[in-house]
PDB file of C-alpha atoms in Angstrom:
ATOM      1  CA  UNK A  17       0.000   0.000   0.000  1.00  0.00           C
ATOM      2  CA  UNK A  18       1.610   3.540  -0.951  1.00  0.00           C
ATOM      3  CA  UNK A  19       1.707   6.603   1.154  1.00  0.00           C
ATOM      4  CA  UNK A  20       0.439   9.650  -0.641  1.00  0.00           C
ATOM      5  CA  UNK A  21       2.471  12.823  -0.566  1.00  0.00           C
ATOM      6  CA  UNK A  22      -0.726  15.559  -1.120  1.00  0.00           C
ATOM      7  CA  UNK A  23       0.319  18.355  -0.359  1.00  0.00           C
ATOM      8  CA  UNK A  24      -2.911  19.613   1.292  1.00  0.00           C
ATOM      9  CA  UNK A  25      -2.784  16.098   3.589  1.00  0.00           C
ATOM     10  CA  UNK A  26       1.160  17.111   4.225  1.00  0.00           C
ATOM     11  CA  UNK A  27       0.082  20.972   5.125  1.00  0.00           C
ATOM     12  CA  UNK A  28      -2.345  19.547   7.552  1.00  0.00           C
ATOM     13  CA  UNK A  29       0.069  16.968   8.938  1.00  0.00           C
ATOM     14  CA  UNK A  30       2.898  19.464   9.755  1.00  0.00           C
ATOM     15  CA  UNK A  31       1.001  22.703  10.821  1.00  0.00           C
ATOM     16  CA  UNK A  32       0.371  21.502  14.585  1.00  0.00           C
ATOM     17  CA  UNK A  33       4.178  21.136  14.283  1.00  0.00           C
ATOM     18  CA  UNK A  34       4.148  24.580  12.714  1.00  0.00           C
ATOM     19  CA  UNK A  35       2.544  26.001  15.539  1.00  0.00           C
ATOM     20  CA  UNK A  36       4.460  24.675  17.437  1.00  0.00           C
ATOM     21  CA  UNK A  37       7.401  26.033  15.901  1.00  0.00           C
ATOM     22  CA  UNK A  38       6.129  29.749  15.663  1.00  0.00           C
ATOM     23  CA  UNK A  39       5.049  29.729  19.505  1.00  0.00           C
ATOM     24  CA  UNK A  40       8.386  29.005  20.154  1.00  0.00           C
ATOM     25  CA  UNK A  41      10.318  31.585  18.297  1.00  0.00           C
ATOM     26  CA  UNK A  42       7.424  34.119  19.717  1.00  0.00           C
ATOM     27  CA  UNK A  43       8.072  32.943  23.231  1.00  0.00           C
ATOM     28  CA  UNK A  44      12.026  33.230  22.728  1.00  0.00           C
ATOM     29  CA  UNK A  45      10.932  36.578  21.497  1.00  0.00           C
ATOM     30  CA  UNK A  46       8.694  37.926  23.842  1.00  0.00           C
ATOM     31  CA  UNK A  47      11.396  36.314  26.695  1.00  0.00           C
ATOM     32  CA  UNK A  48      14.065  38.658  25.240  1.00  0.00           C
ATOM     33  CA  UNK A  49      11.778  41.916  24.869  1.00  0.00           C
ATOM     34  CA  UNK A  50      11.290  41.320  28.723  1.00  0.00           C
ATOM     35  CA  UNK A  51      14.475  40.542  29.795  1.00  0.00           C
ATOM     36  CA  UNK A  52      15.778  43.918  27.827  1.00  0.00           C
ATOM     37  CA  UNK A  53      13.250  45.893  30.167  1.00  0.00           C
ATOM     38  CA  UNK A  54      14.589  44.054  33.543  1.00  0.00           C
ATOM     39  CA  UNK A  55      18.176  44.764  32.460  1.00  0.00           C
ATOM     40  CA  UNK A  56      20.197  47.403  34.088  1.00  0.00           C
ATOM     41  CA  UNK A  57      21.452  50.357  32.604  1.00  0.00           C
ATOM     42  CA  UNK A  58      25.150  48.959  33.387  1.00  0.00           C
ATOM     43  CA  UNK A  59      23.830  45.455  31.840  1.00  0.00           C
ATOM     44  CA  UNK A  60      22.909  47.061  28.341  1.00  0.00           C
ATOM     45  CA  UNK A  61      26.343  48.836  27.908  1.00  0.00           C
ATOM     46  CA  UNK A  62      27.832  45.663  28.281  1.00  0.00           C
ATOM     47  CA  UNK A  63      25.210  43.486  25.994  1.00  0.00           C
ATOM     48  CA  UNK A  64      24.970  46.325  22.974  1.00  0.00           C
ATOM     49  CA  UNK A  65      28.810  46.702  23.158  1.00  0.00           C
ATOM     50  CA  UNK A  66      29.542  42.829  23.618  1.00  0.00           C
ATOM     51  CA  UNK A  67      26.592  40.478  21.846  1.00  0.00           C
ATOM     52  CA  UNK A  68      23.549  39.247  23.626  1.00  0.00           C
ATOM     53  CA  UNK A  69      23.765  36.157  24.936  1.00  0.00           C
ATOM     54  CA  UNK A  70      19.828  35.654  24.150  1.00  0.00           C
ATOM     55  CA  UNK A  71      20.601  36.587  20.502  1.00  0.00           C
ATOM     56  CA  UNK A  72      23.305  33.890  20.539  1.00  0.00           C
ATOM     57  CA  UNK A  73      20.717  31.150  21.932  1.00  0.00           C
ATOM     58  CA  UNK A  74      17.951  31.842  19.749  1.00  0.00           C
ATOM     59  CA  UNK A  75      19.889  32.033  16.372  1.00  0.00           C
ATOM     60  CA  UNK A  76      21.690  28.441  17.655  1.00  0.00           C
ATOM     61  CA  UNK A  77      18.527  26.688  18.893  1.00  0.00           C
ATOM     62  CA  UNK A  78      17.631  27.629  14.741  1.00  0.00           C
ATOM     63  CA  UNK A  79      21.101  26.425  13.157  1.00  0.00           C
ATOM     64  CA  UNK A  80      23.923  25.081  15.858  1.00  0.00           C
ATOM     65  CA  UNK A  81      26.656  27.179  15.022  1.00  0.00           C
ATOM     66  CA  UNK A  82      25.538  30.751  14.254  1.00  0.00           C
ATOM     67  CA  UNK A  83      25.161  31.740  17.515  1.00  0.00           C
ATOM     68  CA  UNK A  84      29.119  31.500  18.273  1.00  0.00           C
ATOM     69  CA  UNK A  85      29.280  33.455  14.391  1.00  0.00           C
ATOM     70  CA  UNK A  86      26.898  36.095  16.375  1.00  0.00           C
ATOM     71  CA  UNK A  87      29.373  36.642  19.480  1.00  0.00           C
ATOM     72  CA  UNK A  88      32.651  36.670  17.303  1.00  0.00           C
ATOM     73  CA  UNK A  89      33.868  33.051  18.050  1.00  0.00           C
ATOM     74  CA  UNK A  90      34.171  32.522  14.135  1.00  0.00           C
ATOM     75  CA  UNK A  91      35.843  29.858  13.756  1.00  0.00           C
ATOM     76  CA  UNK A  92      34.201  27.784  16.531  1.00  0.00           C
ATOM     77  CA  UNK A  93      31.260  28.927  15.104  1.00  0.00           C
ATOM     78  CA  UNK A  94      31.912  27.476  11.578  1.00  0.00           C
ATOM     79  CA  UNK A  95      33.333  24.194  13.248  1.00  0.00           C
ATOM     80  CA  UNK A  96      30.068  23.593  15.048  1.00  0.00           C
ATOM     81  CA  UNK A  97      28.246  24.426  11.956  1.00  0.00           C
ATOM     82  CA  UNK A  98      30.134  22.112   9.571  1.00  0.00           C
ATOM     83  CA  UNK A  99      30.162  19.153  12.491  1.00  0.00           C
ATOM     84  CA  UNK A 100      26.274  19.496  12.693  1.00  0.00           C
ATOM     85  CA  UNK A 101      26.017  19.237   8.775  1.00  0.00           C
ATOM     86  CA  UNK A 102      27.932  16.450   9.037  1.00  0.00           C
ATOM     87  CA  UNK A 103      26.166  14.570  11.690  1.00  0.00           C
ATOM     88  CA  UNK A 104      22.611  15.136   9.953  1.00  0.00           C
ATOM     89  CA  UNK A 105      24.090  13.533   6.816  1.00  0.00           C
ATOM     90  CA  UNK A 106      26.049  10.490   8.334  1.00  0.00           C
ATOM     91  CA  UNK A 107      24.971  10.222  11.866  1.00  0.00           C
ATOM     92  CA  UNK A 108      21.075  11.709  12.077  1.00  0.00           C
ATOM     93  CA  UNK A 109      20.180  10.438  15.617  1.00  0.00           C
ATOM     94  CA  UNK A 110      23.146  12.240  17.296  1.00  0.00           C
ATOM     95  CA  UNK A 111      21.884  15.615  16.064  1.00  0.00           C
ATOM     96  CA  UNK A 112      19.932  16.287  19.255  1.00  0.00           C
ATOM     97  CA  UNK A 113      22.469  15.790  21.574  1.00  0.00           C
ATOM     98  CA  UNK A 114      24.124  18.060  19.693  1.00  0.00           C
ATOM     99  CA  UNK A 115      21.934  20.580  19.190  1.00  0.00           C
ATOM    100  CA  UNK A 116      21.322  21.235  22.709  1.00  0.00           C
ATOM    101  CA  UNK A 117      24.759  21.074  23.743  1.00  0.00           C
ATOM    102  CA  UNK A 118      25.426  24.086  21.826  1.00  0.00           C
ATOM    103  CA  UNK A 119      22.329  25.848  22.543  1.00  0.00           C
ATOM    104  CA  UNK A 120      23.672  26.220  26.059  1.00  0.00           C
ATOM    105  CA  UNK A 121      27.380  26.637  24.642  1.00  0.00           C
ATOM    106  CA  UNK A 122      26.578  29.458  22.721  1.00  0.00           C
ATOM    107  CA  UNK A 123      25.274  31.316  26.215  1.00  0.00           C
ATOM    108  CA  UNK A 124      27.860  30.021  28.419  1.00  0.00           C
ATOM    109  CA  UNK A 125      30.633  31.594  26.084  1.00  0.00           C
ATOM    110  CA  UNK A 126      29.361  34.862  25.640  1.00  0.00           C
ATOM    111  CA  UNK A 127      31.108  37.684  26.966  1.00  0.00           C
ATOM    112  CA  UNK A 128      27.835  38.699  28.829  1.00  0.00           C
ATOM    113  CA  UNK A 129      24.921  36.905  30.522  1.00  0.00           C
ATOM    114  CA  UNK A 130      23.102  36.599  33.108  1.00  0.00           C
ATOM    115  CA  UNK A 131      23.244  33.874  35.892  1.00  0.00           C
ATOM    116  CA  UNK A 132      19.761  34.021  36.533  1.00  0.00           C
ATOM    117  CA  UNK A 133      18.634  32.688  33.183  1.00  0.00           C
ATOM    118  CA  UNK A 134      20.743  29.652  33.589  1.00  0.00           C
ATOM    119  CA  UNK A 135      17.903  27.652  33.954  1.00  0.00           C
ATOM    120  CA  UNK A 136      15.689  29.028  31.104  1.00  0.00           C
ATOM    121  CA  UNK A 137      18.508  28.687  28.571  1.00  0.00           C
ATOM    122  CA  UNK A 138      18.707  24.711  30.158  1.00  0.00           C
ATOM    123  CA  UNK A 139      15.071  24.645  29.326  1.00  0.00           C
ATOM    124  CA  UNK A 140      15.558  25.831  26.053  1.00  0.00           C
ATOM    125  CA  UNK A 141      18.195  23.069  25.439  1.00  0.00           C
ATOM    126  CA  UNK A 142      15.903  20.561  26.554  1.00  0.00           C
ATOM    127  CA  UNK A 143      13.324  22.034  24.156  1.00  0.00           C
ATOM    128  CA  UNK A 144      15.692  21.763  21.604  1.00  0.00           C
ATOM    129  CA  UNK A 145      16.572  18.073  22.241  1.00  0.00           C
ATOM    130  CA  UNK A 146      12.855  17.248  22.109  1.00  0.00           C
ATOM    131  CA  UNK A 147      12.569  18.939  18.816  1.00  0.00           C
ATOM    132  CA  UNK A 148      15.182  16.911  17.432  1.00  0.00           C
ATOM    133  CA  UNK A 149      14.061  13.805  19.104  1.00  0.00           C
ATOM    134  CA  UNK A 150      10.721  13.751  17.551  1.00  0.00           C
ATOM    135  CA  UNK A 151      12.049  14.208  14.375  1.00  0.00           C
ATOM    136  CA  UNK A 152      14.617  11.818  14.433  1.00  0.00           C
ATOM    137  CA  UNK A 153      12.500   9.128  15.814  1.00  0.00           C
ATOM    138  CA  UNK A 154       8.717   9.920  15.086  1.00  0.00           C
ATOM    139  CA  UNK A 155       6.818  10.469  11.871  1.00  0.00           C
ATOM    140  CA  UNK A 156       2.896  10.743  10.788  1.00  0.00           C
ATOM    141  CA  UNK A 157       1.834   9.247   7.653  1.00  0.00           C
ATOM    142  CA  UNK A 158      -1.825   8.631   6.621  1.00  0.00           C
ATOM    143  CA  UNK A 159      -3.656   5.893   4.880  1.00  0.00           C
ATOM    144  CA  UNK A 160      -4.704   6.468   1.332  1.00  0.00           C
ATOM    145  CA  UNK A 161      -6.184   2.864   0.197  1.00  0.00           C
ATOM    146  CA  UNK A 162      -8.153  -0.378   1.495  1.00  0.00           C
ATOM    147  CA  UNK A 163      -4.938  -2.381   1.567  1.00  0.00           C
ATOM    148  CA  UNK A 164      -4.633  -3.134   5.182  1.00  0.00           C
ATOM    149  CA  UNK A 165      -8.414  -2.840   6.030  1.00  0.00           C
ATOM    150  CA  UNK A 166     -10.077  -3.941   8.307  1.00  0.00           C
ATOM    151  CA  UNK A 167      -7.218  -2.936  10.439  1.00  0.00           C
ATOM    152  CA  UNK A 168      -6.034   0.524   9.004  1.00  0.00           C
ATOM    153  CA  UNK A 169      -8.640   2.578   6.786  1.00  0.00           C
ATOM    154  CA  UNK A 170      -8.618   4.881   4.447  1.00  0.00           C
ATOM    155  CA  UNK A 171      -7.293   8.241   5.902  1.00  0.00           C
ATOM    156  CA  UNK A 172      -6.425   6.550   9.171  1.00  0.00           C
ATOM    157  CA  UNK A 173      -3.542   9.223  10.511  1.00  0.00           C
ATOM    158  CA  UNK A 174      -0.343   7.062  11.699  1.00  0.00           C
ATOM    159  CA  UNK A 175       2.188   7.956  14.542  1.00  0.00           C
ATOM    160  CA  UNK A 176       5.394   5.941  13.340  1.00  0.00           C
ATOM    161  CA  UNK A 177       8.173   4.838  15.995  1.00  0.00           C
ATOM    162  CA  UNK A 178      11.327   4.628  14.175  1.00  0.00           C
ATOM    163  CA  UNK A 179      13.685   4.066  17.041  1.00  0.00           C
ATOM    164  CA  UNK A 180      12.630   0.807  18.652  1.00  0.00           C
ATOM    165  CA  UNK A 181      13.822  -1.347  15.836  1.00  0.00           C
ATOM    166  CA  UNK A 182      17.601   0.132  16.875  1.00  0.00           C
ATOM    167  CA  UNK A 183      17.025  -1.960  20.105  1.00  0.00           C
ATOM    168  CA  UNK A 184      15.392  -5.107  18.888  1.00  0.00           C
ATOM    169  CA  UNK A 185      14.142  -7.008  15.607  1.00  0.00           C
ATOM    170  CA  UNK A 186      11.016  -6.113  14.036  1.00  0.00           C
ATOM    171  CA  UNK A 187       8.458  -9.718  15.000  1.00  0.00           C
ATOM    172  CA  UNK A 188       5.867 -11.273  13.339  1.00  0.00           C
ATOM    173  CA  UNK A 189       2.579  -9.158  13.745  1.00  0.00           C
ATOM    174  CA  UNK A 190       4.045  -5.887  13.578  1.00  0.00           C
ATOM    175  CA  UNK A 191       2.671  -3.512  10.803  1.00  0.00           C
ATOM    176  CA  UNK A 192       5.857  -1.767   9.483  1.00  0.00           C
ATOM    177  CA  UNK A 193       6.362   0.874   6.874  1.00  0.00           C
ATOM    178  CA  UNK A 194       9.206   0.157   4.599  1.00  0.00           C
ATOM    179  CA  UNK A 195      11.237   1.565   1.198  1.00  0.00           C
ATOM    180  CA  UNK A 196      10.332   0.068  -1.978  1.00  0.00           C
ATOM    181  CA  UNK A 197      12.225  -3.406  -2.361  1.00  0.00           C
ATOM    182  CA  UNK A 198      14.457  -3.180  -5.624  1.00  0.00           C
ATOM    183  CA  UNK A 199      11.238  -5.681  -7.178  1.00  0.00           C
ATOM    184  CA  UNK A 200       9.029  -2.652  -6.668  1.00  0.00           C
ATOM    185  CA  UNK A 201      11.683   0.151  -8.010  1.00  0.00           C
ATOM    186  CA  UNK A 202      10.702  -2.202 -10.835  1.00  0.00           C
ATOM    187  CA  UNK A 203       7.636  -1.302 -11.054  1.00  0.00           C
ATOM    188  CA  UNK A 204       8.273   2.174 -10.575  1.00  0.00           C
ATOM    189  CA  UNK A 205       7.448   2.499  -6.741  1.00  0.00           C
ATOM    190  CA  UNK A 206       9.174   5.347  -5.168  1.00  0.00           C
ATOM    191  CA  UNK A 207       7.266   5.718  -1.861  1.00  0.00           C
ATOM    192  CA  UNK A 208       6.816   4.040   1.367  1.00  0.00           C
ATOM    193  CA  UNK A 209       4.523   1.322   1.585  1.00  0.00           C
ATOM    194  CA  UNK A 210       2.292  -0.418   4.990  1.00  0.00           C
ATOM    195  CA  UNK A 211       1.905  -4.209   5.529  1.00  0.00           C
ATOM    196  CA  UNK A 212       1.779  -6.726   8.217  1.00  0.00           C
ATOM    197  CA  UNK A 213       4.686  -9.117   8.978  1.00  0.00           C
ATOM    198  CA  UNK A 214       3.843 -12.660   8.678  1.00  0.00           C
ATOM    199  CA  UNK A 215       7.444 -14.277   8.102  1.00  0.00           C
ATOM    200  CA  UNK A 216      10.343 -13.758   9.893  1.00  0.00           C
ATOM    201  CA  UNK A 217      13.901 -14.901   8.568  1.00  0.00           C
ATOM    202  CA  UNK A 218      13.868 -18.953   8.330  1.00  0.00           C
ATOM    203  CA  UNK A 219      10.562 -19.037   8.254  1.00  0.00           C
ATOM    204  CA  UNK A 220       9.179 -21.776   5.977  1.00  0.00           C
ATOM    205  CA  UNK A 221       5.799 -19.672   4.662  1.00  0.00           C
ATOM    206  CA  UNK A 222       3.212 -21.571   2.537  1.00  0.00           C
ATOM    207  CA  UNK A 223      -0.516 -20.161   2.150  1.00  0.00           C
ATOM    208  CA  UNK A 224      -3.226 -22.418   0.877  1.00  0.00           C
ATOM    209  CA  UNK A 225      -7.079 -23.557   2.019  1.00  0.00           C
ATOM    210  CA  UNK A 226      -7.588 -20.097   2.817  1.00  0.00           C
ATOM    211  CA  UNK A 227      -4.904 -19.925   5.248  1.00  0.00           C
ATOM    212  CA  UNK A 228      -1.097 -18.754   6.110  1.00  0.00           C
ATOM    213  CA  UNK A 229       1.495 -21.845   7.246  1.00  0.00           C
ATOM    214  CA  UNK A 230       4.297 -20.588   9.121  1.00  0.00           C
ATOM    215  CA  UNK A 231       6.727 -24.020   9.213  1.00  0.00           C
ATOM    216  CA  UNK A 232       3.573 -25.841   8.508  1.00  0.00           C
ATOM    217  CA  UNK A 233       1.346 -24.690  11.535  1.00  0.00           C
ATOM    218  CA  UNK A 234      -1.730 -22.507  10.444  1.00  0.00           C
ATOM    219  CA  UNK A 235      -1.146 -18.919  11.722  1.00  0.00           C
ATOM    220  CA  UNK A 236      -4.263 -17.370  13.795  1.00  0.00           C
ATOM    221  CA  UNK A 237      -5.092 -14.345  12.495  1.00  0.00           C
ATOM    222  CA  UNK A 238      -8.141 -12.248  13.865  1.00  0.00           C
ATOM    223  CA  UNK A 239      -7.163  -9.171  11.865  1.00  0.00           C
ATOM    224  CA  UNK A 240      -7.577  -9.845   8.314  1.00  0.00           C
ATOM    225  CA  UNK A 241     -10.452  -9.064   6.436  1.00  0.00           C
ATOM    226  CA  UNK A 242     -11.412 -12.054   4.255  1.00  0.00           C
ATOM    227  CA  UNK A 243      -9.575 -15.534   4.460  1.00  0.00           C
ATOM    228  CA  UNK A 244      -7.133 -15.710   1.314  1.00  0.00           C
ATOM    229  CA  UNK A 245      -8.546 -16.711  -1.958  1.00  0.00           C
ATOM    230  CA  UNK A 246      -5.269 -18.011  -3.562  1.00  0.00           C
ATOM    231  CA  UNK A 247      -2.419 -20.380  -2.851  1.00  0.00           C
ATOM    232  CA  UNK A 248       1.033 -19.623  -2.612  1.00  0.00           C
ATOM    233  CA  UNK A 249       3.524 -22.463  -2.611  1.00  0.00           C
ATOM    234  CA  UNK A 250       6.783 -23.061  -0.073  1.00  0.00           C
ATOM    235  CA  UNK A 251       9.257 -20.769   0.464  1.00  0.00           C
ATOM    236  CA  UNK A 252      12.075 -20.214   3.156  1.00  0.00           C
ATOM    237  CA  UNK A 253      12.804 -16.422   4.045  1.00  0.00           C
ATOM    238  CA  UNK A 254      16.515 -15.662   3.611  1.00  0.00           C
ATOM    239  CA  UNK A 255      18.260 -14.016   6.164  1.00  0.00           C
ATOM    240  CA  UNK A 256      17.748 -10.127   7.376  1.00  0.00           C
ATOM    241  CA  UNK A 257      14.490 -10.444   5.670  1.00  0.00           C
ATOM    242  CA  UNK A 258      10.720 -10.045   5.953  1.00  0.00           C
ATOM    243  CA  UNK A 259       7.468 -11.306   4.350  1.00  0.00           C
ATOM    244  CA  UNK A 260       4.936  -9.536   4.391  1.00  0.00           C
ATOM    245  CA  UNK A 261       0.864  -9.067   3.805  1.00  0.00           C
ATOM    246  CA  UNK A 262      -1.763  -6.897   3.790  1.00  0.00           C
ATOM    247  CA  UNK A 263      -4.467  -7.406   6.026  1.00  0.00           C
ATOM    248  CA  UNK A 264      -7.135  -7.270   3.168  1.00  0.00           C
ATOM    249  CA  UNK A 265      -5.590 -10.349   1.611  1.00  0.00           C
ATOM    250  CA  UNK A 266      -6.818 -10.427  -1.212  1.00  0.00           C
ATOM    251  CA  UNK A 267      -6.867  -6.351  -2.221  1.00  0.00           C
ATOM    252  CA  UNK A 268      -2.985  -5.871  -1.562  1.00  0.00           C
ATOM    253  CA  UNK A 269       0.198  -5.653  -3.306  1.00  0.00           C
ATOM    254  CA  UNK A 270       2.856  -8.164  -0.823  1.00  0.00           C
ATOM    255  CA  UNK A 271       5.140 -10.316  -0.420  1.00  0.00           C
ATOM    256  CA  UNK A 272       2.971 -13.064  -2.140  1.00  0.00           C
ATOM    257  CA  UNK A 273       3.519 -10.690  -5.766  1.00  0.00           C
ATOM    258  CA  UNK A 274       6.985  -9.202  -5.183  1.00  0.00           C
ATOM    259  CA  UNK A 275       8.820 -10.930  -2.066  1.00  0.00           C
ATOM    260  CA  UNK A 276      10.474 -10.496   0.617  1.00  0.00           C
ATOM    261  CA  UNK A 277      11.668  -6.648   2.574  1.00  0.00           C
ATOM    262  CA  UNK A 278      15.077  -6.561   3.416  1.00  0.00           C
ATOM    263  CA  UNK A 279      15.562  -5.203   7.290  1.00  0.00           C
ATOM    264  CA  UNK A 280      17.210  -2.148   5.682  1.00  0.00           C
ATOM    265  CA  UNK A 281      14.082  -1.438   3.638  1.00  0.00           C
ATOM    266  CA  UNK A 282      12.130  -1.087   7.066  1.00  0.00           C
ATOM    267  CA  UNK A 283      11.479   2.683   8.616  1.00  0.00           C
ATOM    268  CA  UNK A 284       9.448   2.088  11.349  1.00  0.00           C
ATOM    269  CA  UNK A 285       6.706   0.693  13.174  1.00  0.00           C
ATOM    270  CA  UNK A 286       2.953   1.927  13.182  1.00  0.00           C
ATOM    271  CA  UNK A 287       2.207   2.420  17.298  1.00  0.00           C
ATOM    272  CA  UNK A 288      -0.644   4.445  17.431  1.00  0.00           C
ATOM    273  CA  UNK A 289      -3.675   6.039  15.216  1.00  0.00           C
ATOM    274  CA  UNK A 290      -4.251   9.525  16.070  1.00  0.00           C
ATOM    275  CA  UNK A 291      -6.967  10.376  13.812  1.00  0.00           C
ATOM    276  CA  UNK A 292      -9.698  10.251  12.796  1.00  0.00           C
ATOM    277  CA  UNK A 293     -11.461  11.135  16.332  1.00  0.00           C
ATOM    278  CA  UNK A 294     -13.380   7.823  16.561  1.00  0.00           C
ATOM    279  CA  UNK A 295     -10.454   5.633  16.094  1.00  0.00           C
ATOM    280  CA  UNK A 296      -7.860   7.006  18.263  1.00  0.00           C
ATOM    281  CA  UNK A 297      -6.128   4.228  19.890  1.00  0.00           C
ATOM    282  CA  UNK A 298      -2.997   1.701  20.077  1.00  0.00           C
ATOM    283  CA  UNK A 299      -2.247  -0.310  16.651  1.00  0.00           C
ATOM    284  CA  UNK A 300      -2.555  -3.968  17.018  1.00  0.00           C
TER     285      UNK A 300
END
């Protein structure tokens, strides 16, 4: 089943994260304009003749590196900057550690601030670090066909957990979202796709009399929507990879047309359905 990229369904995905985004810059905003007013008139020689600190953490909590640009330390600056292009390319979950470390850097280098904001700028860090989290590890996608109905349907909005499959292996049950194997490149697939895992690597998989043999015991499944109309003969699944099904057996695109999913193929695990309203819940 393919993920559609609408732009309209992507606008509405991404604005609570918008929001989001624009309350914090306003808050870091309105946080400075206050500060400013509290500041002494000894403070604000210092601060207009030296950098502001706050300056320095809201331009890094944007881009990790411009803040140390902002208070002169150039070339630590463009070394943070070049290190956090580099980790988002090669290394993308270490970006958040990052990130917040120099967030609170950039303020505890600059030639003035002020001890009493310690905390908020700690808070800010942490802010950051969530920011980065949830994109590093979380994503939404939506449902745009009948492919794994009666389970998932048809604009179903998807909370995907792409970090606990860096802990442990993916097991048989889970619905994952995956890359196009190099079967569907074939066939001119280009965006992620939703099934069910049924075989696991070894597995012996065989469908037939309306039912799916894992190493020749029938497999209970409550979830699918009609018991499968066709037969499939033997097969063994190779190593590091997955076969998988729709849950509308026979109204999907799987493993029983194209193969098996390599482990690398696999992004993530659907955990939880956040809309529509009715259907909120855990994914099972």
């Amino acid at each position: 089943m393919l993920f559609s990229n609408d732009s309209i369904n992507f606008l509405i995905a991404i604005s609570p994260l918008i929001a989001i985004k624009l309350l914090k810059i306003w808050n870091l905003f309105d946080a400075y304009r206050c500060a400013v007013r509290t500041n002494s008139s000894r403070f604000e020689k210092l601060r207009k003749r030296d950098k502001d600190p706050w300056l320095a953490v809201f331009i890094s909590s944007i881009i990790p590196g411009l803040g140390h640009l902002y208070i002169k330390k150039i070339w630590l600056g463009i070394l943070l900057l070049i290190l956090f292009l580099l980790l988002s390319a090669i290394i993308p979950s270490a970006t958040l550690f990052f990130a917040a470390f120099v967030v609170y850097h950039s303020y505890s280098v600059s030639p003035v601030r002020r001890e009493k904001t310690k905390k908020i700028i700690l808070t800010i860090s942490l802010l950051v670090l969530i920011k980065f989290s949830i994109n590093t590890y979380v994503e939404s996608r939506y449902i745009p066909s009948e492919t794994m109905s009666p389970t998932l349907q048809v604009n179903d909005r998807l909370i995907i957990d792409k970090l606990s499959y860096s802990f442990k292996a993916p097991e048989r049950g889970d619905i994952v979202i995956f890359h196009p194997t190099d079967a569907l490149k074939e066939k001119n697939f280009t965006e992620a796709l939703i099934q069910r895992i049924v075989g696991l690597p070894g597995d012996k998989i065989e469908i037939k009399n309306g039912k799916v043999y894992i190493n020749n015991q029938p497999l209970e499944e409550k979830y699918i929507q009609e018991p499968p109309d066709y037969t499939f003969n033997l097969i063994t699944v190779p190593p590091d990879s997955y076969f998988v099904l729709g849950d509308n057996r026979n109204n999907s695109y799987d493993s029983s047309y194209w193969g098996f999913v390599p482990r690398e193929n696999i992004i993530g695990r659907a955990v939880i359905r956040y809309g529509p309203l009715e259907r909120i819940g855990l994914i099972e």
